[in-house]
Amino acid sequence: MQTELIRIDREHIPFSVMERAGALLQAGGLVAFPTETVYGLGADALNEEAARKIYAAKGRPSDNPLIVHIAERKALERIAEKVPKEAEALAEAFWPGPLTMILSKKECVPQGTTGGLSTVAVRMPADEIARELIRQGGGYIAAPSANISGRPSPTTAQHVYEDMNGRIPLILDGGPVRIGLESTIVDLTEGRPVILRPGYITLSMIREVAKEAEMDRGLTADDSNIRPKAPGMKYRHYAPKAELCIVEGPMERVISYINKNSAGSKTGIICTEETKGCYVNGDVKCIGSRKDEVSIASHLFAILREFDADGVERIYSESFDTPGLGQAIMNRLLKAAGHQRVDAADAEL
Ligand code: TXA
Ligand code: MG
């Protein structure tokens, strides 16, 4: 299959291209498109056959459900039942935007979209290209991140092309995404709202609207017997080819530890504007500034892909427990590292 990559000018979104992309979706085809979080791989969510093509293109396990993307608030009632008042309030506060809600599904949503579950994940993205595509594609677009399963999520159309060339007919290129980490997922089917995946919308933002909200215990527990509730959170994810290790502790000790362990090897280092001058060996990449957490979030997946291209054998990363987005950044980074971390405070230097 030939994969076409079309650059979209955000100032003048071309109707003819969007109409053609929408027709492809309505005919059961796949189209990759930008959102404010990461690029998505879209299919008609109400067409089981089309949704199944997503699993084949990504190599995704079929028990891992898809998020249904909508463009209008009223579309929610067509696919979800028993929408609780907290869900209404969260939609009011954060849609369109990087928030996904898990709700009871209606009959019209096929099991092929929800991985066999009786619930459905719904999100209304803010990106204008995404919203126009959803409208043209019939209003209900299932879209996981547009990467091969297990690889870092794509934050540019080039990342999508690397993974999906030859597998899908069309990629809409809207430039680099704004946030760079997938949406916050909140489960609203069990009484109090529970965050299943941290993202740009933080627990404290959600608590301003729904006071009772909490984090899924499977996300914070070190006990691996407590399983995360979002099926996708149990898979090793975002993994670069090299082994990745997160170095924690006071910054001077982190720098000394990494300098000591990176001599003479093909080592990658993930650091910040504040520390990039302190490293003496290796392939040093600056992820962003500690004063601007979005800069760190939006470069994480791209940096992991760059290290794959550079062919490093080991990567050390500083830790990014920043106040707002820190939890989401560390969630993705720890997954990419297969939870390998060292505390430089205790290490011999
Ligand atoms: O920002 C995003 O959410 C991006 C863009 C494209 O919108 N999409 C995305 O999709 O990250 P994906 O498929 O990579 O991640 C979806 C996550 C998976 O962990 C999946 O298990 C979980 O959502 N999920 C989907 N439906 C669910 C359900 N009914 N119950 C629990 N978890 C669900
Ligand atoms: Mg994904």
Short mmCIF file of C-alpha atoms and ligand atoms in Angstrom, two decimals:
data_model
loop_
_atom_site.label_atom_id
_atom_site.label_comp_id
_atom_site.label_asym_id
_atom_site.label_seq_id
_atom_site.Cartn_x
_atom_site.Cartn_y
_atom_site.Cartn_z
CA MET A 1 0.00 0.00 0.00
CA GLN A 2 1.23 3.52 -0.88
CA THR A 3 1.12 5.93 2.06
CA GLU A 4 0.30 9.52 1.17
CA LEU A 5 1.49 12.30 3.51
CA ILE A 6 -0.41 15.58 3.14
CA ARG A 7 0.76 18.75 4.85
CA ILE A 8 -2.18 20.76 6.27
CA ASP A 9 -1.96 24.52 6.75
CA ARG A 10 -3.65 25.18 10.12
CA GLU A 11 -4.55 28.73 9.09
CA HIS A 12 -6.48 27.48 6.03
CA ILE A 13 -7.55 23.88 6.58
CA PRO A 14 -8.35 22.71 3.03
CA PHE A 15 -11.92 21.48 2.82
CA SER A 16 -11.27 19.26 -0.21
CA VAL A 17 -8.53 17.29 1.61
CA MET A 18 -10.61 16.90 4.76
CA GLU A 19 -13.60 15.77 2.72
CA ARG A 20 -11.47 13.14 0.98
CA ALA A 21 -9.97 11.95 4.27
CA GLY A 22 -13.46 11.77 5.80
CA ALA A 23 -14.74 9.73 2.85
CA LEU A 24 -11.84 7.30 3.34
CA LEU A 25 -12.88 6.84 6.99
CA GLN A 26 -16.55 6.41 6.06
CA ALA A 27 -15.53 3.73 3.56
CA GLY A 28 -13.82 1.78 6.38
CA GLY A 29 -10.24 3.00 5.77
CA LEU A 30 -7.57 4.30 8.17
CA VAL A 31 -6.30 7.90 8.37
CA ALA A 32 -3.59 9.19 10.75
CA PHE A 33 -4.11 12.73 12.06
CA PRO A 34 -2.73 15.21 14.61
CA THR A 35 -4.32 15.91 17.98
CA GLU A 36 -3.05 18.24 20.71
CA THR A 37 -1.64 15.22 22.62
CA VAL A 38 -0.13 12.77 20.08
CA TYR A 39 -0.93 11.68 16.52
CA GLY A 40 -3.89 9.27 16.26
CA LEU A 41 -4.64 6.42 13.87
CA GLY A 42 -8.32 6.85 13.00
CA ALA A 43 -11.08 4.51 11.84
CA ASP A 44 -14.89 4.67 11.95
CA ALA A 45 -15.59 3.61 15.57
CA LEU A 46 -19.07 2.29 14.76
CA ASN A 47 -17.78 -0.01 11.99
CA GLU A 48 -16.31 -3.12 13.60
CA GLU A 49 -14.42 -4.17 10.47
CA ALA A 50 -12.74 -0.73 10.24
CA ALA A 51 -11.80 -0.68 13.92
CA ARG A 52 -10.20 -4.11 13.54
CA LYS A 53 -7.89 -2.75 10.83
CA ILE A 54 -6.33 -0.51 13.48
CA TYR A 55 -5.21 -3.54 15.50
CA ALA A 56 -3.64 -5.11 12.42
CA ALA A 57 -1.81 -1.91 11.36
CA LYS A 58 -0.37 -1.31 14.86
CA GLY A 59 0.25 -4.93 15.82
CA ARG A 60 -1.88 -4.16 18.90
CA PRO A 61 -3.26 -6.87 21.23
CA SER A 62 -7.01 -7.16 20.55
CA ASP A 63 -7.98 -6.89 24.24
CA ASN A 64 -6.69 -3.30 24.38
CA PRO A 65 -9.69 -1.01 23.76
CA LEU A 66 -9.71 2.14 21.61
CA ILE A 67 -10.72 5.71 22.47
CA VAL A 68 -13.69 7.07 20.49
CA HIS A 69 -13.13 10.69 19.40
CA ILE A 70 -16.09 13.04 18.96
CA ALA A 71 -16.34 16.64 17.78
CA GLU A 72 -19.65 17.76 19.32
CA ARG A 73 -20.87 17.47 22.90
CA LYS A 74 -24.20 15.97 21.81
CA ALA A 75 -22.44 13.01 20.17
CA LEU A 76 -21.68 11.66 23.67
CA GLU A 77 -25.26 10.54 24.36
CA ARG A 78 -25.38 8.49 21.17
CA ILE A 79 -22.56 6.17 22.33
CA ALA A 80 -22.64 6.36 26.15
CA GLU A 81 -25.40 5.59 28.67
CA LYS A 82 -25.98 6.59 32.26
CA VAL A 83 -23.69 9.61 31.90
CA PRO A 84 -23.20 10.74 35.54
CA LYS A 85 -23.27 14.39 36.54
CA GLU A 86 -19.50 14.36 37.25
CA ALA A 87 -18.96 13.42 33.59
CA GLU A 88 -21.13 16.34 32.48
CA ALA A 89 -19.11 18.66 34.70
CA LEU A 90 -15.75 17.32 33.49
CA ALA A 91 -16.85 17.65 29.85
CA GLU A 92 -17.95 21.21 30.54
CA ALA A 93 -14.59 22.05 32.17
CA PHE A 94 -12.11 20.21 29.93
CA TRP A 95 -13.67 19.51 26.50
CA PRO A 96 -12.51 20.05 23.89
CA GLY A 97 -9.14 19.00 25.33
CA PRO A 98 -6.84 16.23 26.55
CA LEU A 99 -9.36 14.37 28.75
CA THR A 100 -10.80 10.90 28.03
CA MET A 101 -13.77 9.57 30.02
CA ILE A 102 -14.73 5.90 30.48
CA LEU A 103 -18.52 5.45 30.47
CA SER A 104 -21.04 2.62 29.93
CA LYS A 105 -21.36 1.99 26.21
CA LYS A 106 -24.50 1.86 24.12
CA GLU A 107 -25.31 -1.07 21.81
CA CYS A 108 -24.18 0.78 18.66
CA VAL A 109 -20.51 0.72 19.77
CA PRO A 110 -19.09 -2.61 18.57
CA GLN A 111 -17.02 -4.88 20.83
CA GLY A 112 -14.27 -4.66 18.24
CA THR A 113 -13.81 -1.01 19.29
CA THR A 114 -13.96 -1.60 23.05
CA GLY A 115 -11.81 -4.73 23.19
CA GLY A 116 -14.83 -6.74 24.36
CA LEU A 117 -15.65 -4.37 27.28
CA SER A 118 -19.12 -3.01 28.08
CA THR A 119 -17.59 0.44 28.63
CA VAL A 120 -16.36 2.98 26.09
CA ALA A 121 -13.60 5.60 26.29
CA VAL A 122 -14.64 8.98 24.83
CA ARG A 123 -12.62 12.11 24.13
CA MET A 124 -13.26 15.39 22.33
CA PRO A 125 -9.88 16.66 21.07
CA ALA A 126 -9.15 20.38 20.79
CA ASP A 127 -7.04 20.19 17.62
CA GLU A 128 -8.98 21.79 14.74
CA ILE A 129 -7.67 19.35 12.10
CA ALA A 130 -8.78 16.44 14.28
CA ARG A 131 -12.22 17.96 14.84
CA GLU A 132 -12.80 18.65 11.15
CA LEU A 133 -11.73 15.09 10.29
CA ILE A 134 -14.10 13.65 12.92
CA ARG A 135 -17.00 15.68 11.45
CA GLN A 136 -16.19 14.62 7.88
CA GLY A 137 -15.64 11.01 8.94
CA GLY A 138 -19.13 10.57 10.41
CA GLY A 139 -18.67 11.88 13.97
CA TYR A 140 -17.22 8.84 15.84
CA ILE A 141 -13.55 8.09 15.18
CA ALA A 142 -11.69 5.37 17.10
CA ALA A 143 -8.05 6.39 17.41
CA PRO A 144 -5.13 4.98 19.37
CA SER A 145 -1.75 6.64 19.15
CA ALA A 146 -0.43 6.12 15.59
CA ASN A 147 2.70 4.13 16.50
CA ILE A 148 3.54 0.47 16.12
CA SER A 149 2.49 -1.15 19.39
CA GLY A 150 5.22 -0.80 22.04
CA ARG A 151 7.07 2.08 20.29
CA PRO A 152 7.05 5.66 21.62
CA SER A 153 3.87 7.56 20.66
CA PRO A 154 4.27 9.82 17.59
CA THR A 155 4.46 13.56 18.13
CA THR A 156 5.18 14.48 14.48
CA ALA A 157 3.83 13.19 11.15
CA GLN A 158 7.37 11.92 10.37
CA HIS A 159 7.17 9.61 13.40
CA VAL A 160 3.86 8.26 12.06
CA TYR A 161 5.44 7.77 8.64
CA GLU A 162 8.37 5.82 10.16
CA ASP A 163 5.97 3.35 11.77
CA MET A 164 3.02 3.27 9.35
CA ASN A 165 4.56 3.66 5.87
CA GLY A 166 3.04 0.95 3.65
CA ARG A 167 0.40 0.05 6.26
CA ILE A 168 -2.13 2.89 5.89
CA PRO A 169 -3.25 5.03 2.92
CA LEU A 170 -3.13 8.55 4.40
CA ILE A 171 -1.35 10.68 7.02
CA LEU A 172 -2.46 14.30 7.65
CA ASP A 173 0.58 16.35 8.71
CA GLY A 174 -0.37 19.18 11.04
CA GLY A 175 3.17 19.75 12.35
CA PRO A 176 4.49 18.89 15.83
CA VAL A 177 1.84 18.40 18.54
CA ARG A 178 1.49 20.85 21.43
CA ILE A 179 1.44 18.59 24.53
CA GLY A 180 3.21 15.39 23.52
CA LEU A 181 1.75 13.02 26.15
CA GLU A 182 -1.52 11.12 25.71
CA SER A 183 -4.76 12.33 27.30
CA THR A 184 -5.67 11.89 30.97
CA ILE A 185 -8.09 8.95 31.28
CA VAL A 186 -10.81 9.11 33.95
CA ASP A 187 -13.11 6.19 34.75
CA LEU A 188 -16.66 7.31 35.60
CA THR A 189 -18.30 3.90 35.80
CA GLU A 190 -17.54 3.12 39.46
CA GLY A 191 -19.00 5.93 41.54
CA ARG A 192 -16.13 8.27 42.31
CA PRO A 193 -13.98 9.32 39.31
CA VAL A 194 -10.68 7.43 39.07
CA ILE A 195 -7.68 8.49 36.96
CA LEU A 196 -6.45 5.46 35.01
CA ARG A 197 -3.72 7.30 33.06
CA PRO A 198 -2.16 10.62 34.17
CA GLY A 199 -1.87 13.38 31.56
CA TYR A 200 -1.95 17.13 30.99
CA ILE A 201 -5.19 17.42 33.02
CA THR A 202 -3.89 16.67 36.53
CA LEU A 203 -5.63 15.17 39.57
CA SER A 204 -5.81 18.57 41.25
CA MET A 205 -7.43 20.13 38.15
CA ILE A 206 -10.00 17.30 38.12
CA ARG A 207 -10.66 17.69 41.86
CA GLU A 208 -11.68 21.29 41.30
CA VAL A 209 -14.63 19.89 39.36
CA ALA A 210 -15.10 16.47 41.00
CA LYS A 211 -13.86 16.63 44.61
CA GLU A 212 -13.93 12.85 45.15
CA ALA A 213 -11.59 12.00 42.27
CA GLU A 214 -8.56 9.80 42.97
CA MET A 215 -5.70 7.97 41.24
CA ASP A 216 -6.02 4.29 40.28
CA ARG A 217 -4.07 2.29 42.89
CA GLY A 218 -2.53 0.23 40.12
CA LEU A 219 -0.72 3.36 38.89
CA THR A 220 0.94 4.31 42.15
CA ALA A 221 1.42 0.89 43.81
CA ASP A 222 4.82 -0.76 43.68
CA ASP A 223 2.96 -4.04 44.26
CA SER A 224 2.70 -5.65 40.83
CA ASN A 225 -0.27 -7.76 41.98
CA ILE A 226 -2.41 -4.63 41.79
CA ARG A 227 -3.23 -4.41 38.12
CA PRO A 228 -3.88 -1.11 36.36
CA LYS A 229 -7.49 -0.82 35.23
CA ALA A 230 -6.88 0.55 31.74
CA PRO A 231 -5.90 -2.58 29.80
CA GLY A 232 -3.26 -0.65 27.84
CA MET A 233 -1.38 0.40 30.99
CA LYS A 234 -0.19 -3.15 31.65
CA TYR A 235 1.89 -3.45 28.49
CA ARG A 236 5.56 -2.43 28.24
CA HIS A 237 5.32 0.78 26.32
CA TYR A 238 7.18 3.65 24.76
CA ALA A 239 10.27 1.47 24.83
CA PRO A 240 13.45 2.64 23.10
CA LYS A 241 15.79 -0.06 21.77
CA ALA A 242 18.51 0.84 24.28
CA GLU A 243 18.19 0.06 27.95
CA LEU A 244 16.94 3.14 29.81
CA CYS A 245 17.64 3.94 33.45
CA ILE A 246 16.27 6.89 35.46
CA VAL A 247 18.69 8.49 37.91
CA GLU A 248 17.10 10.15 40.95
CA GLY A 249 18.44 12.15 43.89
CA PRO A 250 20.13 15.53 44.43
CA MET A 251 21.13 17.02 41.07
CA GLU A 252 24.93 17.18 41.72
CA ARG A 253 24.90 13.46 42.60
CA VAL A 254 22.78 12.64 39.53
CA ILE A 255 25.30 14.42 37.30
CA SER A 256 28.30 12.71 38.96
CA TYR A 257 26.62 9.30 38.71
CA ILE A 258 25.87 9.71 35.01
CA ASN A 259 29.34 11.10 34.22
CA LYS A 260 30.96 8.19 36.05
CA ASN A 261 28.84 5.56 34.28
CA SER A 262 28.90 6.97 30.76
CA ALA A 263 32.67 6.99 30.13
CA GLY A 264 33.77 5.03 27.08
CA SER A 265 30.39 3.56 26.19
CA LYS A 266 27.70 4.32 23.60
CA THR A 267 25.53 6.15 26.12
CA GLY A 268 22.65 8.55 25.64
CA ILE A 269 21.82 11.16 28.29
CA ILE A 270 18.49 12.94 28.76
CA CYS A 271 19.03 16.25 30.55
CA THR A 272 17.62 19.77 30.72
CA GLU A 273 18.63 23.32 29.75
CA GLU A 274 19.74 23.78 33.33
CA THR A 275 22.21 20.85 33.31
CA LYS A 276 23.24 20.25 29.71
CA GLY A 277 26.68 21.86 30.20
CA CYS A 278 27.54 19.47 33.07
CA TYR A 279 27.85 16.20 31.15
CA VAL A 280 31.26 15.20 29.84
CA ASN A 281 30.55 11.97 27.88
CA GLY A 282 28.01 10.45 25.57
CA ASP A 283 25.16 11.54 23.31
CA VAL A 284 23.66 14.38 25.38
CA LYS A 285 20.12 15.48 24.50
CA CYS A 286 18.33 18.37 26.14
CA ILE A 287 14.62 17.61 26.63
CA GLY A 288 13.54 21.13 27.66
CA SER A 289 13.66 23.48 30.60
CA ARG A 290 12.63 22.68 34.16
CA LYS A 291 10.89 26.08 34.13
CA ASP A 292 8.57 24.87 31.33
CA GLU A 293 7.13 21.40 31.95
CA VAL A 294 5.29 21.31 28.62
CA SER A 295 8.66 21.60 26.85
CA ILE A 296 9.78 18.45 28.69
CA ALA A 297 6.52 16.57 27.98
CA SER A 298 6.44 17.49 24.31
CA HIS A 299 10.00 16.28 23.58
CA LEU A 300 10.06 13.02 25.54
CA PHE A 301 8.83 10.62 22.84
CA ALA A 302 10.81 12.34 20.06
CA ILE A 303 14.04 11.99 22.09
CA LEU A 304 13.45 8.28 22.68
CA ARG A 305 13.06 7.85 18.90
CA GLU A 306 16.23 9.88 18.22
CA PHE A 307 18.25 7.60 20.47
CA ASP A 308 16.99 4.61 18.45
CA ALA A 309 18.28 6.30 15.29
CA ASP A 310 21.64 7.13 16.95
CA GLY A 311 22.11 3.51 17.98
CA VAL A 312 23.09 4.10 21.62
CA GLU A 313 23.23 1.04 23.87
CA ARG A 314 22.26 2.59 27.18
CA ILE A 315 20.37 5.75 28.14
CA TYR A 316 20.47 7.60 31.47
CA SER A 317 17.75 10.11 32.19
CA GLU A 318 17.38 12.71 34.87
CA SER A 319 14.11 12.49 36.80
CA PHE A 320 11.31 15.02 36.18
CA ASP A 321 9.08 15.19 39.24
CA THR A 322 7.81 18.64 38.30
CA PRO A 323 4.71 19.94 40.13
CA GLY A 324 1.95 19.66 37.48
CA LEU A 325 2.81 17.45 34.52
CA GLY A 326 5.52 15.60 36.45
CA GLN A 327 3.32 12.64 37.30
CA ALA A 328 2.40 12.07 33.63
CA ILE A 329 6.00 12.56 32.46
CA MET A 330 7.35 10.10 35.06
CA ASN A 331 4.58 7.58 34.28
CA ARG A 332 5.70 7.42 30.62
CA LEU A 333 9.42 7.57 31.42
CA LEU A 334 9.19 4.75 34.00
CA LYS A 335 7.29 2.59 31.51
CA ALA A 336 9.89 3.27 28.85
CA ALA A 337 12.57 2.26 31.39
CA GLY A 338 10.73 -0.92 32.41
CA HIS A 339 10.85 0.70 35.90
CA GLN A 340 14.68 0.70 36.07
CA ARG A 341 15.77 3.51 38.38
CA VAL A 342 18.72 4.22 40.68
CA ASP A 343 19.00 6.62 43.58
CA ALA A 344 22.24 8.58 43.13
CA ALA A 345 22.09 9.60 46.80
CA ASP A 346 22.94 6.00 47.79
CA ALA A 347 25.29 5.20 44.91
CA GLU A 348 29.05 4.93 45.23
CA LEU A 349 30.62 7.79 43.28
O1 TXA B 1 -4.32 11.40 23.77
C1 TXA B 1 -4.82 10.31 23.49
O2 TXA B 1 -5.63 9.76 24.25
C2 TXA B 1 -4.41 9.65 22.17
C3 TXA B 1 -4.91 10.54 21.01
C4 TXA B 1 -4.72 9.91 19.67
O3 TXA B 1 -6.24 10.90 21.23
N1 TXA B 1 -4.93 8.30 22.10
C5 TXA B 1 -4.40 7.29 22.82
O4 TXA B 1 -4.95 6.05 22.55
O5 TXA B 1 -3.51 7.44 23.63
P1 TXA B 1 -4.23 4.68 22.99
O6 TXA B 1 -5.03 3.63 22.33
O7 TXA B 1 -2.79 4.74 22.68
O8 TXA B 1 -4.48 4.58 24.52
C6 TXA B 1 -5.80 4.30 25.00
C7 TXA B 1 -5.76 3.84 26.42
C8 TXA B 1 -5.25 2.41 26.55
O9 TXA B 1 -4.43 2.32 27.71
C9 TXA B 1 -6.55 1.63 26.76
O10 TXA B 1 -6.35 0.45 27.47
C10 TXA B 1 -7.41 2.62 27.53
O11 TXA B 1 -7.11 3.84 26.90
N2 TXA B 1 -8.86 2.38 27.34
C11 TXA B 1 -9.59 2.53 26.22
N3 TXA B 1 -10.88 2.15 26.42
C12 TXA B 1 -10.98 1.77 27.71
C13 TXA B 1 -12.04 1.28 28.54
N4 TXA B 1 -13.27 1.10 28.06
N5 TXA B 1 -11.75 0.98 29.84
C14 TXA B 1 -10.50 1.17 30.34
N6 TXA B 1 -9.45 1.64 29.60
C15 TXA B 1 -9.68 1.93 28.31
MG MG B 2 -0.76 4.33 22.68
#
